CSV table of C-alpha atoms in Angstrom, one decimal:
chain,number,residue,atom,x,y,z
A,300,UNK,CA,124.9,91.4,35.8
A,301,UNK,CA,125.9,93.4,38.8
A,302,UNK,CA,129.4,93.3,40.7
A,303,UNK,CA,129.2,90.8,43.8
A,304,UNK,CA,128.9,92.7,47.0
A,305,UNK,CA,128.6,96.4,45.4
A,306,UNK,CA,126.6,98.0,48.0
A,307,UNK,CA,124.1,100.0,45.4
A,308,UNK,CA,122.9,96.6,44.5
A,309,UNK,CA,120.4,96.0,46.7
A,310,UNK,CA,118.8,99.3,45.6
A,311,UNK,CA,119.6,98.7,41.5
A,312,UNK,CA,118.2,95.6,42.1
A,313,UNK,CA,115.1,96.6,43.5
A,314,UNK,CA,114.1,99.3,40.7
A,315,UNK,CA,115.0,97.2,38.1
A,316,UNK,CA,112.3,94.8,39.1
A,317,UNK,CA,110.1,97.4,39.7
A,318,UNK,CA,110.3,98.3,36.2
A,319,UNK,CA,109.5,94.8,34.6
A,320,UNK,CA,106.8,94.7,37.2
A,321,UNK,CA,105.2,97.7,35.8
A,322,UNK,CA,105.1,95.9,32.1
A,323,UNK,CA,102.8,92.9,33.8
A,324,UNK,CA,99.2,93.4,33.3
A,325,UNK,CA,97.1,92.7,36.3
A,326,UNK,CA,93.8,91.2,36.4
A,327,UNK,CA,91.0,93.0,38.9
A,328,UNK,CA,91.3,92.5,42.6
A,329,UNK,CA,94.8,91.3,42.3
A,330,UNK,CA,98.0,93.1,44.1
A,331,UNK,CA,101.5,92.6,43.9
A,332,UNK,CA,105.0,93.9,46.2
A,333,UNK,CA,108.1,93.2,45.9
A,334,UNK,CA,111.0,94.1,47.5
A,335,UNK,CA,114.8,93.4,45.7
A,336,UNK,CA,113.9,90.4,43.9
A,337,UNK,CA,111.4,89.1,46.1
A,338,UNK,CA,107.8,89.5,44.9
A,339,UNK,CA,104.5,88.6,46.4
A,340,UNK,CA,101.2,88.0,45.2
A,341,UNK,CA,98.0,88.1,46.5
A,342,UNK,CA,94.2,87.7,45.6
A,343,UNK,CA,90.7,87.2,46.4
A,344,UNK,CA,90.8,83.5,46.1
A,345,UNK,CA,93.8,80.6,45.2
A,346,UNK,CA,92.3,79.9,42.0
A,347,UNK,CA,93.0,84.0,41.0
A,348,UNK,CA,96.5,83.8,42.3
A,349,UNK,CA,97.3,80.6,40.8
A,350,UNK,CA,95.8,81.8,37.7
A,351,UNK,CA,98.5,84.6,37.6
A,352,UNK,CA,101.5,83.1,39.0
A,353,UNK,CA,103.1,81.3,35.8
A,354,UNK,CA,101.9,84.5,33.7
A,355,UNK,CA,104.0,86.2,36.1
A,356,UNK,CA,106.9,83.7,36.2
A,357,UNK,CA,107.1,83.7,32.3
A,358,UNK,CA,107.5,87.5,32.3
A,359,UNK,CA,109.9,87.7,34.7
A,360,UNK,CA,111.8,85.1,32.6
A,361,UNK,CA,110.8,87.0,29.3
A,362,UNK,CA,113.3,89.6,31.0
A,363,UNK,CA,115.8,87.6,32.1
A,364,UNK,CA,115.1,86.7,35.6
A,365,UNK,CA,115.3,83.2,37.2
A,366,UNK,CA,112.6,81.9,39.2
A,367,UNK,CA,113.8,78.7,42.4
A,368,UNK,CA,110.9,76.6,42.4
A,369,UNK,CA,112.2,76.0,46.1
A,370,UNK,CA,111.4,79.2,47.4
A,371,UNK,CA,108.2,79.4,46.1
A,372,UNK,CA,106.1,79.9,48.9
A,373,UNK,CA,102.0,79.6,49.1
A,374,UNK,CA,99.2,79.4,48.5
A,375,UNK,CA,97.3,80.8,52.0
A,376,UNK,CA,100.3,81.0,53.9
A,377,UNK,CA,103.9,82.8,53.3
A,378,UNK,CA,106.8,84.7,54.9
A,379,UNK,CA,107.3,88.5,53.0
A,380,UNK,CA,110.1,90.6,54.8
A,381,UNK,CA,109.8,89.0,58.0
A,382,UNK,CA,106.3,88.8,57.9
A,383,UNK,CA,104.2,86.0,58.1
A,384,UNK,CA,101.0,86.2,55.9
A,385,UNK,CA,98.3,84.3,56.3
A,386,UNK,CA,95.2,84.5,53.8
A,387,UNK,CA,96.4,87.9,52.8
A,388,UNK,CA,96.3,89.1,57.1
A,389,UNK,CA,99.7,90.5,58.5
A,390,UNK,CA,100.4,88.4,61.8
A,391,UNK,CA,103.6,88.5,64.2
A,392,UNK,CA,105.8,85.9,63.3
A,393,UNK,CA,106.4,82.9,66.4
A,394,UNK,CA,109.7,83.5,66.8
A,395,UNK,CA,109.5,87.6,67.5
A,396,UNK,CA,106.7,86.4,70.1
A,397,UNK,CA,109.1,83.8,71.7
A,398,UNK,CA,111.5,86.7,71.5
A,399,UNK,CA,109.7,88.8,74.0
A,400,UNK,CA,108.1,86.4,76.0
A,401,UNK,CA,111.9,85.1,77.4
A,402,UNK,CA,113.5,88.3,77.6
A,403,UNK,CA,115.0,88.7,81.2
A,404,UNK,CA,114.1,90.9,83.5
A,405,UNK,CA,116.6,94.5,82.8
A,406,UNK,CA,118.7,95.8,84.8
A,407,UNK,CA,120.0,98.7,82.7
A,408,UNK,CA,119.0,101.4,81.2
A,409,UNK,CA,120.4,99.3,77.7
A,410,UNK,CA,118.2,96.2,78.5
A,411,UNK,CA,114.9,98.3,79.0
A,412,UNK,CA,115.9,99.5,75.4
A,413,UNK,CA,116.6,96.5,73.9
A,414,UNK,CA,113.3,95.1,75.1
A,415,UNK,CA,111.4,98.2,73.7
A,416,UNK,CA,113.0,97.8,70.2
A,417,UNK,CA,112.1,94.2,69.9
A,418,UNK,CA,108.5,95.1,69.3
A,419,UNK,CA,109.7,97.1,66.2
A,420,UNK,CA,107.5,96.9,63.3
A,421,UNK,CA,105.2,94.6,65.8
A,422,UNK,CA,103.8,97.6,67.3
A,423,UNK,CA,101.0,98.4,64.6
A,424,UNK,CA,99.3,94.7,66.0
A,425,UNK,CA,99.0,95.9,69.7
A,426,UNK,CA,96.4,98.0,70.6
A,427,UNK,CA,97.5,100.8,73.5
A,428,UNK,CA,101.3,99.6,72.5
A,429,UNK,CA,102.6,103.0,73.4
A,430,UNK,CA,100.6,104.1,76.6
A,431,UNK,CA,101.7,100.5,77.7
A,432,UNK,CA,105.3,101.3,77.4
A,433,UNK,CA,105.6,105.0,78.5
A,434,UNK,CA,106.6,104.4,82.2
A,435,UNK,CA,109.4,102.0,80.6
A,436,UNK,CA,110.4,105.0,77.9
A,437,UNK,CA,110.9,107.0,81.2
A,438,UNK,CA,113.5,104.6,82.9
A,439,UNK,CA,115.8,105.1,79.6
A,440,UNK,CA,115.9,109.2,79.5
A,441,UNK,CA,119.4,110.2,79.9
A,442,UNK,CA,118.5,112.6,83.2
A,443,UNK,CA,116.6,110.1,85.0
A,444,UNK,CA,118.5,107.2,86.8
A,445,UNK,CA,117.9,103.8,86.2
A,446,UNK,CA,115.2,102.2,89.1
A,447,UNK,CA,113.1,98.7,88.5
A,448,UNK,CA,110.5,98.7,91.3
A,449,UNK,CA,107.0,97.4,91.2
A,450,UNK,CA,105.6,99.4,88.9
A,451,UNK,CA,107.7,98.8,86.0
A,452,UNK,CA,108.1,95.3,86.5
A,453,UNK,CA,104.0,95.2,86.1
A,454,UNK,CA,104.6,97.0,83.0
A,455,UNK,CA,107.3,94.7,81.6
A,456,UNK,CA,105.1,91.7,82.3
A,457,UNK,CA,102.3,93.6,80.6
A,458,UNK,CA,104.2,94.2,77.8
A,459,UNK,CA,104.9,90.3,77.0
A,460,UNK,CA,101.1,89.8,77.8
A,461,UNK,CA,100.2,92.1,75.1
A,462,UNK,CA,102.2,90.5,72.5
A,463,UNK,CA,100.5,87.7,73.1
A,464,UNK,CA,97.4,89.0,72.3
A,465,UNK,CA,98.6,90.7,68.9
A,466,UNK,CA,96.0,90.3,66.6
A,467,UNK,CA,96.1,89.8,62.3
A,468,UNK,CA,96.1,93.0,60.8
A,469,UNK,CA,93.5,93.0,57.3
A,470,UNK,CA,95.3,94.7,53.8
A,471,UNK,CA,93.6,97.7,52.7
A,472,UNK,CA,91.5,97.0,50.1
A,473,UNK,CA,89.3,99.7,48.0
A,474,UNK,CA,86.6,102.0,50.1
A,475,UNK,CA,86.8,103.8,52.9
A,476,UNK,CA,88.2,103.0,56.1
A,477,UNK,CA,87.5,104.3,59.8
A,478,UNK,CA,90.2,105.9,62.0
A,479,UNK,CA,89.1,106.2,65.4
A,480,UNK,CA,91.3,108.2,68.2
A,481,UNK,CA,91.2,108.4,71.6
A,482,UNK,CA,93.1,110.6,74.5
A,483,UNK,CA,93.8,109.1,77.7
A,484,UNK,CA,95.8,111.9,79.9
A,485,UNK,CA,98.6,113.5,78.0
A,486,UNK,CA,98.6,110.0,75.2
A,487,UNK,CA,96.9,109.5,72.3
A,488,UNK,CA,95.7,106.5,71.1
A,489,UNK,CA,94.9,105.4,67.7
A,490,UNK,CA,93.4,102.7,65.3
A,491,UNK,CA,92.3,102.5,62.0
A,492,UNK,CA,89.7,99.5,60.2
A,493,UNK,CA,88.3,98.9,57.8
A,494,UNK,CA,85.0,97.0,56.8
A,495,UNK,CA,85.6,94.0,54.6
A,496,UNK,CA,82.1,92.2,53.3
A,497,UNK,CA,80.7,91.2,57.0
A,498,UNK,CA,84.1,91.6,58.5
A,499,UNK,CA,85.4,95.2,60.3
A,500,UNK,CA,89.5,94.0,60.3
A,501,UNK,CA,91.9,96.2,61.9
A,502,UNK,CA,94.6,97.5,59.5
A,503,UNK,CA,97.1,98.7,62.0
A,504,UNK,CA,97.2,100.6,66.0
């Protein structure tokens, strides 16, 4: 048992489970993350994952862990790290959409920043995500004084309709996958897929 509020225990925590994870025996086409003491499992099918689960459960327990029913989440649908996954696809969670969407126009250099950093990890779902927000990178360099004209107001709004358009990003399964890159003036864009049965699913821009 570790000391309440110790600020290692996050990170003892998280190898520890790592460790009894290692012990569990996998069946094919099966994958599993976890981070702390939250794990996630995912499969081809419901039936796979379903199979595994109370295998799982009992060998966590085996080790001393204690599984709440309550926050078992599942079976096509789940939050994992603020992450809402849907059939084993990555997709940007409502409330970072609604986020955007309602963020005021800036009037600061510190606004135009906090709108930048609320696309965070959301960036690898939007295509073109950084030539989109270069002329708004340039209103926050330290030499350059703050201006909001036209131009980056048709960027801000541009911004908010791209997140709207984020798409599901596929996991990487075995087999080769397709990066394809592309240079428009001094940027370069890039995106990488990969094909899946029938499917070609983006894995991340």
């Amino acid at each position: 048992r570790l000391c309440s509020g110790w600020v290692h225990n996050p990170t003892i925590c998280h190898r520890v489970v790592a460790e009894h994870l290692d012990g569990f025996k996998l069946p094919p086409g099966v994958l599993i993350s976890h981070y702390i003491d939250d794990i996630m499992v995912q499969g081809e099918t419901q039936e796979v994952v379903s199979a595994v689960l109370p295998r799982l459960i009992e060998h966590m327990k085996a080790h001393g862990w204690e599984i709440n029913p309550a926050k078992v989440q599942g079976p096509s649908q789940l939050k994992f790290l603020g992450i809402m996954w849907n059939k084993g696809e990555r997709e940007i969670v409502q409330k970072a959409r609604d986020k955007i969407i309602a963020f005021a126009v800036p009037h600061t250099k510190k606004d135009v920043q906090k709108f930048i950093c609320l696309f965070g990890y959301w960036r690898n779902h939007i295509p073109h995500l950084g030539q989109i927000l270069q002329p708004m990178y340039q209103v926050t360099r330290k030499k350059e004084e703050f201006t909001w004209g036209e131009s980056q107001q048709r960027v801000f709004e541009l911004a908010k309709e791209a997140i709207q358009q984020a798409v599901s990003l596929g996991k990487m399964m075995s087999g080769p996958v397709e990066l394809q890159v592309s240079a428009v003036n001094d940027y370069a864009n890039w995106s990488l897929w990969q094909k899946q049965g029938r499917v070609r699913k983006p894995l991340g821009f």
